[in-house]
Coordinates of C-alpha atoms in Angstrom, one line a residue:
M7 CA 127.3 -60.8 49.3
V8 CA 123.4 -61.6 48.3
A9 CA 122.3 -64.9 47.2
G10 CA 120.9 -65.4 44.4
Q11 CA 117.2 -67.3 43.5
G12 CA 119.7 -70.4 42.4
D13 CA 121.1 -70.5 45.5
C14 CA 120.1 -73.8 46.7
G15 CA 122.7 -74.7 49.5
L16 CA 124.6 -76.7 47.0
I17 CA 124.6 -77.6 43.5
L18 CA 126.4 -80.2 41.5
H19 CA 128.0 -79.9 38.1
I20 CA 129.0 -83.1 36.3
D21 CA 130.6 -83.2 33.0
V22 CA 131.8 -86.5 31.4
D23 CA 135.5 -85.7 30.4
A24 CA 135.5 -85.4 26.3
F25 CA 132.3 -87.7 26.2
F26 CA 132.1 -89.6 22.5
A27 CA 135.7 -89.8 22.4
S28 CA 136.3 -91.3 25.8
V29 CA 133.2 -93.2 25.1
E30 CA 135.1 -95.0 22.2
Q31 CA 138.1 -95.4 24.0
L32 CA 136.1 -97.6 26.3
L33 CA 134.7 -99.0 24.1
I34 CA 138.1 -100.1 21.7
P35 CA 141.5 -101.1 23.9
S36 CA 143.4 -99.9 21.6
L37 CA 143.0 -96.0 21.3
R38 CA 142.8 -96.1 24.6
G39 CA 146.6 -93.1 24.9
R40 CA 146.2 -92.5 21.4
P41 CA 144.7 -89.4 19.9
V42 CA 140.7 -90.2 18.7
L43 CA 138.3 -87.6 17.2
V44 CA 134.9 -88.6 16.5
G45 CA 133.0 -86.1 14.3
S46 CA 132.0 -85.8 10.5
G47 CA 133.0 -82.8 9.3
V48 CA 134.1 -81.4 11.9
I49 CA 135.2 -82.8 15.4
A50 CA 133.2 -83.3 17.6
S51 CA 135.1 -84.6 20.3
C52 CA 138.4 -85.2 20.5
S53 CA 140.7 -86.9 23.3
Y54 CA 142.9 -85.2 25.5
E55 CA 145.6 -86.5 23.3
A56 CA 144.1 -85.0 20.4
R57 CA 143.6 -81.8 22.6
K58 CA 147.6 -82.0 22.6
H59 CA 148.1 -80.8 19.4
G60 CA 145.9 -77.7 19.1
C61 CA 142.7 -80.2 18.2
R62 CA 139.0 -79.4 19.6
A63 CA 135.7 -79.5 19.3
G64 CA 134.5 -77.5 16.7
M65 CA 137.8 -78.2 14.3
A66 CA 137.4 -79.1 10.6
L67 CA 138.5 -82.5 10.2
H68 CA 140.7 -82.1 6.7
E69 CA 142.0 -79.5 9.3
A70 CA 142.9 -81.4 12.9
Q71 CA 144.2 -84.6 11.3
R72 CA 146.9 -81.9 9.8
V73 CA 147.6 -81.0 12.6
C74 CA 147.6 -85.3 14.0
P75 CA 147.8 -87.2 11.2
E76 CA 148.4 -89.6 13.3
A77 CA 144.6 -89.2 15.3
A78 CA 142.2 -92.2 14.8
V79 CA 139.0 -91.0 13.6
L80 CA 135.5 -92.5 13.9
A81 CA 132.0 -91.0 13.0
G82 CA 130.3 -91.7 16.2
D83 CA 126.9 -93.7 16.9
A84 CA 125.2 -91.1 19.0
Q85 CA 122.7 -94.4 19.9
I86 CA 125.1 -95.9 22.1
Y87 CA 126.1 -91.8 24.3
R88 CA 122.8 -91.6 24.7
C89 CA 123.2 -95.1 26.5
F90 CA 126.2 -94.5 28.2
A91 CA 124.6 -90.9 29.3
E92 CA 121.7 -92.6 31.0
H93 CA 124.0 -95.2 33.7
V94 CA 126.2 -92.4 34.1
W95 CA 122.6 -89.8 35.2
A96 CA 121.3 -93.6 37.2
V97 CA 124.4 -93.4 38.7
T98 CA 124.5 -89.5 39.5
A99 CA 121.4 -89.8 40.8
R100 CA 122.3 -91.6 44.2
Y101 CA 124.5 -88.0 44.6
A102 CA 121.9 -85.5 43.6
G103 CA 118.3 -84.8 43.0
E104 CA 116.5 -82.5 40.9
L105 CA 119.0 -83.7 37.8
E106 CA 119.0 -81.1 34.5
T107 CA 120.7 -83.3 32.1
Y108 CA 121.9 -82.9 29.0
L109 CA 124.4 -85.2 26.7
D110 CA 127.2 -85.0 28.5
E111 CA 126.5 -83.3 32.1
A112 CA 124.1 -82.6 34.1
Y113 CA 123.1 -80.3 37.1
G114 CA 122.0 -81.7 40.5
N115 CA 121.1 -80.1 43.5
A116 CA 123.2 -82.2 46.3
A117 CA 121.9 -79.9 49.7
G118 CA 121.9 -82.7 52.8
L119 CA 123.7 -85.3 51.2
E120 CA 126.9 -84.6 52.3
R121 CA 125.7 -86.7 55.7
T122 CA 125.8 -89.5 53.5
Y123 CA 128.9 -89.4 51.1
G124 CA 130.9 -87.1 54.0
D125 CA 131.8 -83.1 53.0
P126 CA 131.4 -81.7 49.2
L127 CA 135.1 -82.2 48.4
Q128 CA 134.1 -86.2 49.5
L129 CA 130.3 -86.4 47.7
G130 CA 132.5 -85.2 44.2
R131 CA 134.5 -87.7 44.5
S132 CA 132.5 -90.6 45.3
L133 CA 130.5 -89.7 42.7
Q134 CA 133.1 -90.1 40.5
R135 CA 134.8 -93.3 41.2
A136 CA 131.1 -95.1 41.3
V137 CA 130.8 -92.8 37.8
R138 CA 134.7 -94.9 36.5
E139 CA 133.5 -98.0 38.5
E140 CA 130.2 -98.6 36.6
V141 CA 130.1 -96.5 34.0
G142 CA 134.0 -97.0 33.1
L143 CA 134.1 -92.7 32.2
P144 CA 136.0 -90.4 33.6
V145 CA 134.0 -87.2 35.1
S146 CA 134.7 -84.1 36.0
V147 CA 133.0 -82.6 39.6
G148 CA 132.5 -78.7 40.3
L149 CA 130.9 -78.3 43.4
G150 CA 129.6 -74.4 44.7
R151 CA 126.3 -72.4 46.7
N152 CA 124.3 -72.2 43.3
R153 CA 125.0 -73.9 39.3
M154 CA 126.8 -70.8 38.0
L155 CA 129.5 -71.0 40.6
A156 CA 128.7 -75.2 40.7
K157 CA 129.5 -75.3 36.0
I158 CA 132.7 -73.4 36.8
A159 CA 134.4 -75.2 39.5
S160 CA 133.7 -78.3 37.0
A161 CA 135.6 -77.0 34.6
A162 CA 138.4 -75.6 36.4
A163 CA 138.7 -79.2 37.5
K164 CA 138.9 -81.1 34.1
P165 CA 140.0 -83.3 33.1
G166 CA 139.4 -85.7 36.0
G167 CA 139.2 -83.8 38.9
V168 CA 136.5 -82.5 41.4
V169 CA 136.8 -78.9 43.0
W170 CA 135.0 -77.3 45.9
I171 CA 134.0 -73.4 45.8
A172 CA 133.1 -73.7 49.0
P173 CA 131.3 -70.1 50.9
G174 CA 134.2 -67.6 51.7
D175 CA 137.0 -69.0 49.0
E176 CA 133.9 -67.5 46.4
D177 CA 135.2 -64.0 46.3
R178 CA 139.6 -65.0 45.9
F179 CA 138.5 -67.4 42.9
L180 CA 136.1 -65.5 40.9
T181 CA 138.4 -62.3 40.6
A182 CA 141.5 -64.0 38.8
L183 CA 139.3 -65.8 36.3
P184 CA 139.8 -65.0 33.2
I185 CA 136.9 -63.2 32.0
R186 CA 135.9 -65.7 29.2
K187 CA 135.1 -68.3 31.6
L188 CA 132.6 -66.6 33.5
P189 CA 128.7 -68.2 32.3
G190 CA 127.2 -65.7 29.9
V191 CA 130.4 -64.1 28.1
G192 CA 130.9 -65.2 24.5
H193 CA 132.8 -63.7 22.1
T194 CA 131.5 -60.6 21.6
T195 CA 130.7 -59.9 24.4
E196 CA 134.4 -60.5 25.7
R197 CA 136.2 -58.7 23.2
Q198 CA 134.4 -55.4 24.0
L199 CA 134.8 -56.1 27.6
R200 CA 138.7 -56.5 26.7
D201 CA 138.6 -53.2 24.7
M202 CA 138.1 -51.8 28.0
N203 CA 141.1 -53.0 29.6
I204 CA 138.4 -55.6 31.2
A205 CA 140.3 -59.2 31.3
T206 CA 139.6 -60.9 34.6
V207 CA 135.8 -61.5 37.1
G208 CA 137.8 -59.0 39.0
D209 CA 138.2 -56.2 36.6
L210 CA 134.8 -56.6 35.4
R211 CA 133.3 -56.1 39.3
R212 CA 134.7 -52.3 38.4
L213 CA 132.3 -51.9 36.7
S214 CA 129.2 -50.4 38.5
R215 CA 125.9 -51.8 37.2
A216 CA 124.1 -49.1 35.3
V217 CA 127.1 -49.4 33.5
L218 CA 126.9 -52.8 32.7
R219 CA 123.5 -52.6 32.0
G220 CA 123.9 -49.3 29.4
M221 CA 126.1 -51.4 27.5
F222 CA 124.3 -54.9 27.6
G223 CA 120.5 -54.1 29.2
L224 CA 119.4 -56.6 31.5
R225 CA 122.3 -59.0 30.1
G226 CA 124.6 -56.6 32.2
E227 CA 122.5 -56.7 35.1
E228 CA 122.8 -60.8 35.5
L229 CA 127.0 -60.4 34.2
Y230 CA 127.2 -57.7 37.3
D231 CA 125.4 -60.8 39.7
R232 CA 127.4 -63.6 38.7
A233 CA 130.9 -61.7 38.7
R234 CA 130.5 -61.5 42.6
G235 CA 129.1 -65.4 42.8
D236 CA 125.2 -65.1 42.9
D237 CA 122.7 -67.0 39.6
A238 CA 119.3 -66.8 40.1
R239 CA 118.7 -69.4 38.0
V240 CA 116.9 -72.2 39.3
L241 CA 118.0 -76.1 38.0
R242 CA 115.1 -77.2 35.6
P243 CA 114.4 -81.0 36.8
E244 CA 114.7 -83.2 34.1
R245 CA 111.0 -83.8 31.6
L246 CA 110.3 -86.5 31.0
P247 CA 112.4 -88.3 28.9
R248 CA 110.8 -88.8 24.9
S249 CA 111.8 -92.2 24.4
I250 CA 114.4 -95.3 26.4
S251 CA 115.4 -97.4 23.4
R252 CA 117.9 -100.8 23.9
E253 CA 120.0 -101.8 20.9
T254 CA 122.3 -104.4 20.4
T255 CA 123.8 -105.9 17.2
F256 CA 124.5 -110.1 17.1
H257 CA 127.7 -111.4 16.8
A258 CA 126.8 -112.6 14.3
P259 CA 123.7 -112.7 12.1
T260 CA 121.3 -115.7 13.8
C261 CA 118.2 -116.6 12.6
D262 CA 117.7 -118.8 15.3
L263 CA 114.4 -117.5 17.3
R264 CA 115.5 -118.7 20.4
E265 CA 117.9 -116.4 20.9
I266 CA 116.6 -114.0 18.8
R267 CA 113.4 -112.9 21.9
G268 CA 115.1 -113.8 24.1
M269 CA 117.9 -110.8 23.1
I270 CA 114.8 -108.8 22.0
S271 CA 113.3 -109.8 26.0
Y272 CA 116.7 -109.0 27.4
L273 CA 116.9 -105.9 25.9
L274 CA 113.3 -104.8 27.2
E275 CA 114.3 -106.1 30.6
R276 CA 117.5 -103.8 30.6
A277 CA 115.0 -100.4 29.7
M278 CA 112.3 -101.4 31.5
R279 CA 114.9 -101.6 34.3
S280 CA 115.8 -97.5 33.8
V281 CA 111.9 -96.6 32.9
R282 CA 111.0 -97.4 37.3
E283 CA 114.6 -96.2 38.3
G284 CA 112.9 -93.0 36.4
G285 CA 109.8 -93.5 38.0
L286 CA 107.4 -93.7 34.3
L287 CA 104.8 -96.0 33.0
T288 CA 105.7 -96.7 29.6
G289 CA 102.9 -96.0 26.8
A290 CA 103.9 -97.3 23.9
A291 CA 106.4 -99.6 22.7
E292 CA 108.7 -100.9 19.3
L293 CA 110.1 -103.6 18.3
R294 CA 113.6 -102.7 15.8
I295 CA 115.3 -105.7 12.8
R296 CA 117.7 -104.6 10.8
Y297 CA 118.5 -108.3 8.7
D298 CA 122.2 -109.2 7.4
D299 CA 121.3 -107.2 4.1
W300 CA 120.8 -103.8 5.3
K301 CA 117.4 -103.5 5.7
S302 CA 115.9 -102.3 8.8
Y303 CA 112.1 -102.8 9.4
D304 CA 110.2 -101.9 12.9
A305 CA 106.7 -101.2 14.3
Q306 CA 105.3 -99.4 17.2
R307 CA 101.6 -99.7 19.4
T308 CA 100.4 -98.0 22.5
L309 CA 99.7 -100.3 25.2
P310 CA 95.8 -100.9 27.2
A311 CA 97.4 -98.6 29.8
P312 CA 100.8 -97.1 31.4
T313 CA 103.1 -100.1 32.3
D314 CA 106.5 -100.2 34.5
A315 CA 106.2 -104.6 34.1
D316 CA 108.3 -106.0 31.1
E317 CA 105.3 -108.3 31.2
D318 CA 102.5 -106.0 30.2
V319 CA 105.9 -105.0 27.1
Q320 CA 107.3 -108.4 26.0
A321 CA 103.3 -109.4 24.6
I322 CA 103.2 -106.7 22.8
L323 CA 106.5 -107.4 21.5
D324 CA 106.0 -110.8 21.9
D325 CA 103.2 -110.3 18.5
L326 CA 105.1 -107.5 16.9
L327 CA 108.5 -110.0 15.9
P328 CA 106.5 -112.2 13.9
R329 CA 105.4 -109.5 12.2
L330 CA 108.3 -107.8 10.8
H331 CA 110.3 -111.0 10.7
T332 CA 109.0 -112.6 8.0
R333 CA 112.3 -113.1 5.3
R334 CA 114.4 -115.9 5.4
V335 CA 117.4 -114.0 6.3
A336 CA 119.6 -114.2 9.7
L337 CA 118.7 -110.7 11.8
R338 CA 122.2 -109.2 12.7
H339 CA 120.7 -106.3 15.0
V340 CA 117.1 -105.3 17.0
G341 CA 116.6 -103.0 19.2
V342 CA 113.8 -101.7 21.4
V343 CA 112.2 -98.5 21.8
L344 CA 109.9 -97.4 25.0
S345 CA 107.9 -94.2 24.7
K346 CA 104.7 -92.3 25.4
F347 CA 105.6 -91.6 29.3
T348 CA 103.9 -90.8 32.7
R349 CA 105.0 -90.4 36.2
A350 CA 104.8 -93.9 38.2
S351 CA 103.9 -91.2 41.2
E352 CA 100.4 -90.1 39.1
R353 CA 98.7 -93.4 38.5
G354 CA 96.6 -94.6 41.7
R355 CA 96.9 -98.1 43.6
L356 CA 93.7 -98.0 44.7
F357 CA 92.2 -100.4 41.6
E358 CA 95.5 -102.2 41.4
S359 CA 94.5 -106.0 40.8
D360 CA 96.7 -108.5 42.2
T361 CA 98.3 -109.3 39.2
E362 CA 99.7 -105.7 38.8
R363 CA 100.6 -106.0 42.6
H364 CA 102.9 -108.8 42.3
H365 CA 104.0 -108.0 39.1
R366 CA 105.7 -104.2 41.1
D367 CA 106.3 -106.4 43.9
L368 CA 108.9 -109.1 42.1
H369 CA 110.2 -106.5 39.5
R370 CA 110.7 -103.7 42.8
T371 CA 112.9 -107.1 44.6
L372 CA 114.5 -107.8 41.3
D373 CA 115.8 -104.1 40.9
A374 CA 117.4 -104.0 44.7
I375 CA 119.1 -107.8 43.5
R376 CA 120.7 -105.9 40.8
D377 CA 121.6 -103.0 42.5
R378 CA 123.7 -105.0 45.1
Y379 CA 124.6 -107.1 43.2
G380 CA 125.1 -106.2 39.8
H381 CA 122.5 -107.0 36.7
A382 CA 123.7 -110.0 35.9
A383 CA 122.8 -111.6 39.9
V384 CA 119.6 -112.7 38.0
V385 CA 118.8 -114.4 34.5
S386 CA 115.0 -114.8 33.7
G387 CA 112.5 -115.3 31.2
P388 CA 113.3 -116.2 27.6
S389 CA 117.3 -114.5 28.2
I390 CA 118.1 -117.7 30.1
H391 CA 118.6 -119.0 26.1
L392 CA 121.1 -116.3 26.2
L393 CA 123.6 -118.1 28.6
R394 CA 124.9 -121.0 25.8
S395 CA 125.8 -118.1 23.2
L396 CA 127.3 -114.9 25.9
E397 CA 129.7 -114.4 27.9
R398 CA 128.4 -111.8 31.0
N399 CA 130.3 -109.7 33.5
D400 CA 128.6 -107.8 37.3
H401 CA 127.1 -105.6 33.9
G402 CA 124.9 -108.0 32.1
F403 CA 125.3 -109.9 29.0
V404 CA 128.3 -109.2 27.6
L405 CA 127.0 -107.7 23.5
R406 CA 129.2 -106.7 20.5
T407 CA 127.5 -103.4 21.1
P408 CA 128.3 -103.4 24.5
S409 CA 125.8 -99.7 25.0
L410 CA 123.3 -101.6 27.2
T411 CA 125.9 -103.5 29.1
K412 CA 126.9 -100.4 30.1

């Protein structure tokens, strides 16, 4: 078998099972074990309990409620889901490099990491266990010598499994695979192939490259290669994020400035930790507030220079808060949004000041402590004021909307 250009030795694909529904079941314990539908008008995500009744993504909600009237229906919260996804990918980054992430799935190059985590199956199970313990979500993991095989393996592992398509097992695994499960085969292509009595990948292999090219053009040549386990697509490492945000709703609306500033500081330190984990510098900060009467305000400011130090951004937020919080109405929600990122590796340290060096060393130490013992191991700055009002666990303060503790 000729290796494709995208072969990297070992590619990992991780997929969060029933992502939106799983997050809701994690946040709302009473939904666990029950059918859950997330969406507005149509299903965006549904739990496996709902799928047993015939529900599926893209189905109209009114039809889903007809076949599964006992299902809980939620509109969902994209911001909360993004926060959970970021945490899953932060864990995944320890098990694979060159991550290519999407909302609920990611590819990564795991070549060489077997020396740390064991064979590919052990690596996948270790990743799966880490996501469950640190984030609380179920994932399926697939591994293979290229991204197509990894994707096929994770689909076969669902829900909650780990599958490795090892070299030498590829033909046996692929030939019996239904044609619709081969990447690149959509509904129209499947219908055309089935009209020719081609139902499996093994059947597809009987067609020559010339025949498939004649039927589908260049895509036909891709199908010829993929039917033989080859995939020329390479990983596209993650691009710079457009923003990193942390938001939460207070347990009770508050006018206490110490509590408000403490929460903003806590949200910022969580966001900045993600910035440093990604090897980034942030160039702009935005503060968002929402009053108890649901009126919302926000303001953004560009920093004098890109930074990964909490103190630099905290000074901006301290200045923005009194400009936004001008009404004698309690706040119910606050948020911090960071944007305009650059790579930290692009900043030289030749002219780094003593203060900048001190801040960098301090945050590197704090991050290492929190990585080992949990974010709650250190409480610092204005967030200390939250100690008298909020409970803590290993992930940090227990918030009303737990997108920050996850």
